[in-house]
Coordinates of N, CA and C and ligand atoms in Angstrom, one line a residue:
X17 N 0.8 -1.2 0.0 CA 0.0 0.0 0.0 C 0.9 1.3 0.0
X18 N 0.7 2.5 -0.8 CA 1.3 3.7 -0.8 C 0.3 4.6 -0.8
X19 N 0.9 6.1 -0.6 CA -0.1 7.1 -0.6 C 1.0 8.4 -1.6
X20 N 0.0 8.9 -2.2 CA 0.6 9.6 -2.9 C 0.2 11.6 -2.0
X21 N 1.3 12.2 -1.6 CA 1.0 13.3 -1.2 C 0.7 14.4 -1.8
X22 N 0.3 15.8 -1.7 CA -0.1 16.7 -2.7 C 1.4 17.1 -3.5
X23 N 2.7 16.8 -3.0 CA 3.7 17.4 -3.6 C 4.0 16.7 -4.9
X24 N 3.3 15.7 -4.8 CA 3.8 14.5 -6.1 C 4.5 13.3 -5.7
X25 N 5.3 13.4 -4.6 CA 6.2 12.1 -3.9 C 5.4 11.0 -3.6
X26 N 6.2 9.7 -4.2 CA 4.9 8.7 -3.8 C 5.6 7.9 -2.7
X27 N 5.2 7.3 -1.4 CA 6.0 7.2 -0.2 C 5.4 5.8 -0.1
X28 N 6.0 5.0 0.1 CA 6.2 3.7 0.6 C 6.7 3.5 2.2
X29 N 5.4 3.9 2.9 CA 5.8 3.4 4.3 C 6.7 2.7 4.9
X30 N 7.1 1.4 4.2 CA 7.8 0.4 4.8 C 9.2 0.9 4.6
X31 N 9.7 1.8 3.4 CA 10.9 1.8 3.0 C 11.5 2.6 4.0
X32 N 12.6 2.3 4.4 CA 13.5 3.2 5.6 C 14.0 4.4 4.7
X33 N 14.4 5.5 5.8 CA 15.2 6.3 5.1 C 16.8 6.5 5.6
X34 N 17.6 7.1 5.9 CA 19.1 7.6 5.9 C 18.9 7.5 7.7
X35 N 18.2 8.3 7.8 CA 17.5 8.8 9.4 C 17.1 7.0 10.3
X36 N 16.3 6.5 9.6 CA 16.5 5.5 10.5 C 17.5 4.6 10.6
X37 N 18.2 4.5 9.4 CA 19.4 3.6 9.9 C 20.6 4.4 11.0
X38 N 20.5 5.3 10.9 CA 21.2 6.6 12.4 C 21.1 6.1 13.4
X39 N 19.4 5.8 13.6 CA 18.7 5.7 15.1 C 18.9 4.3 15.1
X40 N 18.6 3.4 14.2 CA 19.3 1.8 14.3 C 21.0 1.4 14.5
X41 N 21.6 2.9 13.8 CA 23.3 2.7 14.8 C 23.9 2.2 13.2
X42 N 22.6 1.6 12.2 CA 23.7 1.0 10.9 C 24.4 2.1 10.4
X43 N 24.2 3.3 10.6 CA 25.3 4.6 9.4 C 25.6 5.1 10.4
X44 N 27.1 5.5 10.2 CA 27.6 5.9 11.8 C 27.3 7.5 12.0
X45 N 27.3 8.0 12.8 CA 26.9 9.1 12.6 C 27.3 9.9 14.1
X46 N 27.6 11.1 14.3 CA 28.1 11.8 15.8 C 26.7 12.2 16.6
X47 N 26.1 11.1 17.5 CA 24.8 10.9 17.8 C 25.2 12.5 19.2
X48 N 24.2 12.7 19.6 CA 24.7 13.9 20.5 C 23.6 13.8 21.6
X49 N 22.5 13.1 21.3 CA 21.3 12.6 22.2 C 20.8 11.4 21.6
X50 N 20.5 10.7 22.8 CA 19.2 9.2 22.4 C 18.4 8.9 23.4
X51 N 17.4 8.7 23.3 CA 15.9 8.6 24.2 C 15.4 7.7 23.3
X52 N 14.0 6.7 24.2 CA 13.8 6.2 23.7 C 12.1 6.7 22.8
X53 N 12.2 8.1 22.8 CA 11.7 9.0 21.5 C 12.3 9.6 20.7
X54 N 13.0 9.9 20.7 CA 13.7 11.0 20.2 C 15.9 10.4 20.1
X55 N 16.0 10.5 19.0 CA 17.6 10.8 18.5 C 18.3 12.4 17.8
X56 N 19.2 12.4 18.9 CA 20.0 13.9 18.0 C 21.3 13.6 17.5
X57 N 21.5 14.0 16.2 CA 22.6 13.8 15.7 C 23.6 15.0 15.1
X58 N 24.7 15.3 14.8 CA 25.0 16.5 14.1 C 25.2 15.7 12.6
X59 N 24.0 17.2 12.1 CA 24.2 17.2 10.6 C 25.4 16.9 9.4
X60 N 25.9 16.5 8.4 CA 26.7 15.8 7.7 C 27.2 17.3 7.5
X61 N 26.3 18.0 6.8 CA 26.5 19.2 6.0 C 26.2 20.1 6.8
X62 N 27.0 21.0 7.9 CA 26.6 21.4 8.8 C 26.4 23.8 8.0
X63 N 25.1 23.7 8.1 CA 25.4 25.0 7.8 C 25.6 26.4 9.2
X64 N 25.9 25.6 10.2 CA 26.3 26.5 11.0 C 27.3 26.3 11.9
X65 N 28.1 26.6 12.8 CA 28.9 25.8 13.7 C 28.1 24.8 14.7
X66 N 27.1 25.5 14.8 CA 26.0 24.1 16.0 C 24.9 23.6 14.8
X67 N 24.7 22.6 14.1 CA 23.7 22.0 13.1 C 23.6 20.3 13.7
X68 N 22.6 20.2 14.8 CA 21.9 19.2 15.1 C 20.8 18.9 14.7
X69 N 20.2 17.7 13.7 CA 19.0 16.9 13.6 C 18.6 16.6 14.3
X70 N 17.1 17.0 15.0 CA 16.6 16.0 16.3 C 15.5 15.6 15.7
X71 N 15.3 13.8 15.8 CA 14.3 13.4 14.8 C 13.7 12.6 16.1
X72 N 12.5 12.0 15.6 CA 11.8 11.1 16.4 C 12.2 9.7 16.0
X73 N 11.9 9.0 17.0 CA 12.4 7.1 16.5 C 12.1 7.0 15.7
X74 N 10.2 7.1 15.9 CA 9.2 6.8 14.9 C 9.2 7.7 13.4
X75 N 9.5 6.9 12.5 CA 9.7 7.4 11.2 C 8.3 8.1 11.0
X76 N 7.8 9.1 11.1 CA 6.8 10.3 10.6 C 7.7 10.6 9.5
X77 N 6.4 10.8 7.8 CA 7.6 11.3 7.2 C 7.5 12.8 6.8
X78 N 6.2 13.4 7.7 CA 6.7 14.9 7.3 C 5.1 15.3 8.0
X79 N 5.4 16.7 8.2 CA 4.5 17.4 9.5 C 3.1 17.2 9.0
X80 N 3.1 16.7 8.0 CA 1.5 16.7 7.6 C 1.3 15.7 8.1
X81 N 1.8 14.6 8.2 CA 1.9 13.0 9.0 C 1.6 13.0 10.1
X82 N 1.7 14.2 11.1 CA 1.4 14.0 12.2 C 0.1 14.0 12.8
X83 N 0.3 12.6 14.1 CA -1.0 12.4 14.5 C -0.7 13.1 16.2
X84 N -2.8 13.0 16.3 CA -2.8 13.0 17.8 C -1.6 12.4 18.5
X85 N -1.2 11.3 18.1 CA -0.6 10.3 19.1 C 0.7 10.7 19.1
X86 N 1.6 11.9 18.3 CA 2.8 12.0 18.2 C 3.1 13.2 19.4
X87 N 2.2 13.8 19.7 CA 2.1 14.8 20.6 C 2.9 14.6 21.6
X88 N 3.6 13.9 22.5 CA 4.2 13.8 23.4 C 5.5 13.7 22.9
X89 N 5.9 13.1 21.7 CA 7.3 13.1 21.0 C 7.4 14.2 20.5
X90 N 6.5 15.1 19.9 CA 6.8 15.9 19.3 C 7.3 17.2 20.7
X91 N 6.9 17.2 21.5 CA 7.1 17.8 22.6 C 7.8 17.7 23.4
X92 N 8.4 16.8 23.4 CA 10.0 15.7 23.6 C 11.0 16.6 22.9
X93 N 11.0 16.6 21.7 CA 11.5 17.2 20.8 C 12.3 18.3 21.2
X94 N 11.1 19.4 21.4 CA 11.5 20.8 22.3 C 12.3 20.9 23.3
X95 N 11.7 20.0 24.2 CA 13.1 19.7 25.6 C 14.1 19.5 25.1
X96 N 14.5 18.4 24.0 CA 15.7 18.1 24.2 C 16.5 19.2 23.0
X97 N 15.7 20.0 22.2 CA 16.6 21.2 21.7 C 17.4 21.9 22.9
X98 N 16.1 22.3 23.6 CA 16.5 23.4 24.7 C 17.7 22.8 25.3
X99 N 18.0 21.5 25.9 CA 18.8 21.1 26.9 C 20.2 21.4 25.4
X100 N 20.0 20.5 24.2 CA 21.0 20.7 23.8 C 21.5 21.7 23.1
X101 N 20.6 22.7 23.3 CA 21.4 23.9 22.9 C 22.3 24.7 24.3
X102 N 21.6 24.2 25.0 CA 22.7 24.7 26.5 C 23.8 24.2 26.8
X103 N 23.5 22.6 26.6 CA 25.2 21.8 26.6 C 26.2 22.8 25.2
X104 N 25.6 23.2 24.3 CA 26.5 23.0 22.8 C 26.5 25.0 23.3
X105 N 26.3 25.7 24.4 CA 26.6 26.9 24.7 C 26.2 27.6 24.2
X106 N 24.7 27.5 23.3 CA 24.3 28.5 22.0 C 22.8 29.4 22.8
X107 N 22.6 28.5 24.1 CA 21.4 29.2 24.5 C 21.1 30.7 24.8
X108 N 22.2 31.4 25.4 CA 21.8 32.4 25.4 C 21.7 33.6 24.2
X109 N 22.8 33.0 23.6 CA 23.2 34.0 22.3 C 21.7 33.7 21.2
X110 N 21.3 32.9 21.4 CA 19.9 32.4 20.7 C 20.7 31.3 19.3
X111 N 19.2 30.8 18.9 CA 19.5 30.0 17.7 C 18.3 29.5 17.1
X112 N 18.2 28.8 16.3 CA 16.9 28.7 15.3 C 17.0 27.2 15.3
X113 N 15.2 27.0 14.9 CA 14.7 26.0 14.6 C 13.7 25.9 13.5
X114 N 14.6 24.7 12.6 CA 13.9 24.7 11.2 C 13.2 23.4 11.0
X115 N 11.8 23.0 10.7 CA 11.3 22.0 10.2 C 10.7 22.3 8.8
X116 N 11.6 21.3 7.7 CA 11.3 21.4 6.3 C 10.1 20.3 6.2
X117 N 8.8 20.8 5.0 CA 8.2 20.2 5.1 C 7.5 19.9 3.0
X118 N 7.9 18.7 3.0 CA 7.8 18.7 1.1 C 8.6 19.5 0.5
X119 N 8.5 19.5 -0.7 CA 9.1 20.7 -1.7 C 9.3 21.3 -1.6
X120 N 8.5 22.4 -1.1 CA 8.5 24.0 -1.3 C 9.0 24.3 0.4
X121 N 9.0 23.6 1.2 CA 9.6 23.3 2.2 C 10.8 23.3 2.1
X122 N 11.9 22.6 1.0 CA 13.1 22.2 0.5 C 13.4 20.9 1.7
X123 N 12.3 20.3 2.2 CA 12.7 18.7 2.8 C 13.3 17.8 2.2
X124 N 14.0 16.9 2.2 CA 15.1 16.3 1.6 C 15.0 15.0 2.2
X125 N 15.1 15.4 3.0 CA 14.6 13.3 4.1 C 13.7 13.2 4.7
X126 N 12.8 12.8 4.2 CA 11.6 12.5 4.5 C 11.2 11.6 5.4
X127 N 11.8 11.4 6.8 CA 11.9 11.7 8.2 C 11.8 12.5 8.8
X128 N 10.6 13.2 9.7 CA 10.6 14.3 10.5 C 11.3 14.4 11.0
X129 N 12.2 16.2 11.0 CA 13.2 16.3 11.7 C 13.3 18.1 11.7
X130 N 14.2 18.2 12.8 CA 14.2 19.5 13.3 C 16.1 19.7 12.9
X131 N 16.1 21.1 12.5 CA 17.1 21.4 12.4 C 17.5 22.7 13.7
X132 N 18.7 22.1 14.2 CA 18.7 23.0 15.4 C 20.0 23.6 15.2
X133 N 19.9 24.8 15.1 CA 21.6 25.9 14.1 C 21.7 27.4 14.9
X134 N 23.1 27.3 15.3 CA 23.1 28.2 15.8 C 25.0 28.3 16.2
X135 N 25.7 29.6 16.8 CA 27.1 29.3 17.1 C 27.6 30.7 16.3
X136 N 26.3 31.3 15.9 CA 27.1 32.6 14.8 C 25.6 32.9 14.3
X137 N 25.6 34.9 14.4 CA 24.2 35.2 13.8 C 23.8 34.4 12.5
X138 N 22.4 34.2 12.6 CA 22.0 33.8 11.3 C 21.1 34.3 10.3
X139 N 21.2 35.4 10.4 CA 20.8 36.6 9.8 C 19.2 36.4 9.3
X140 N 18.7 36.6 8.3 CA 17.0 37.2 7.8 C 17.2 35.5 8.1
X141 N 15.5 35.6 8.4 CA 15.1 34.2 8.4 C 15.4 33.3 6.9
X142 N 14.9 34.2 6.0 CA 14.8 33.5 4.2 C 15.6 34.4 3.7
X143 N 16.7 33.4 3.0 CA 17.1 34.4 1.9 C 16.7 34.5 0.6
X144 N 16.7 36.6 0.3 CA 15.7 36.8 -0.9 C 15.1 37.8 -0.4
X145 N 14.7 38.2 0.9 CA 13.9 38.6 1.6 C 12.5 39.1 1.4
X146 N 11.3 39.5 0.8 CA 10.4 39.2 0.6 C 9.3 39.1 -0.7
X147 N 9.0 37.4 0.2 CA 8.5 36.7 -1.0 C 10.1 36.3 -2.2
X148 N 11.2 36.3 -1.8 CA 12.2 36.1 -2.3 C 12.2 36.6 -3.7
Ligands
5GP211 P1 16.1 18.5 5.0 O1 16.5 19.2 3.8 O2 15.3 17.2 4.7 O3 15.3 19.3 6.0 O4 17.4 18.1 5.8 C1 18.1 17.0 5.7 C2 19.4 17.1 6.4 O5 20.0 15.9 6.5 C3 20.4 18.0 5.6 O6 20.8 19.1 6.3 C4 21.5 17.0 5.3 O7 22.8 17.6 5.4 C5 21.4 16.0 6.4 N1 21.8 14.6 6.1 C6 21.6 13.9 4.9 N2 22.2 12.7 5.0 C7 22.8 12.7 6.2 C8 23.6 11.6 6.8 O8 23.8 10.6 6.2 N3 24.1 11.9 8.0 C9 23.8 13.1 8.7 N4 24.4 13.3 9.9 N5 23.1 14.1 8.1 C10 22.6 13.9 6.9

């Protein structure tokens, strides 16, 4: 069984992505948190000095996916930015949090996941600045 989303992507539930072989340990990766909700890792392609993925176990593959029942992971989520932006020293200076979502989103792994960047201003939110 698949479902086809409004962006055009046709998703095959069963098929894993990059993200869960991380949280399974098979692709090695610089894990930085593990719960048994929630995995943080630093990003491959880091575009900031601090660029952590904090994803959920549970493969969701994008914010439209989310159910009632994710609510507690998804709010997991939050804590564990906050804590790990305090260990990685970015809390006070501040830092951002990005969740890409489809296409126009520019999501790429289709694994819910939060990008947590910070360690140096990160100037306008979008670049292009409005309506790009
Ligand atoms: P998206 O564009 O989907 O929001 O973000 C996907 C992110 O995953 C990108 O920032 C990309 O650099 C990161 N990424 C892709 N493959 C890997 C990988 O194998 N390991 C790690 N650590 N990050 C990855």
């Amino acid at each position: 069984m698949h479902r086809k989303p409004r962006a055009g992507r046709v998703f095959f539930p069963a098929m894993s992505t990059i993200f869960e072989k991380i949280i399974a340990g098979e692709i090695p990766s610089t894990i930085v948190h593990a719960d048994e909700r929630v995995t943080a890792f630093r990003d491959i392609s880091p575009q900031a000095p601090v660029h952590v993925l904090i994803v959920p176990n549970k493969p969701i593959p994008t914010v439209n996916d989310v159910t009632d029942d994710d609510e507690r992971t998804l709010g997991h989520m939050f804590i564990v930015a906050r804590d790990i932006a305090r260990k990685e020293g970015i809390a006070d200076d501040g830092f951002r949090i990005i969740i890409n979502c489809n296409q126009h989103g520019g999501q790429v792994v289709y694994h819910l996941h939060m990008h947590l960047l910070g360690g140096r201003a990160l100037g306008p939110m979008l670049a292009g600045g409005k309506h790009g």
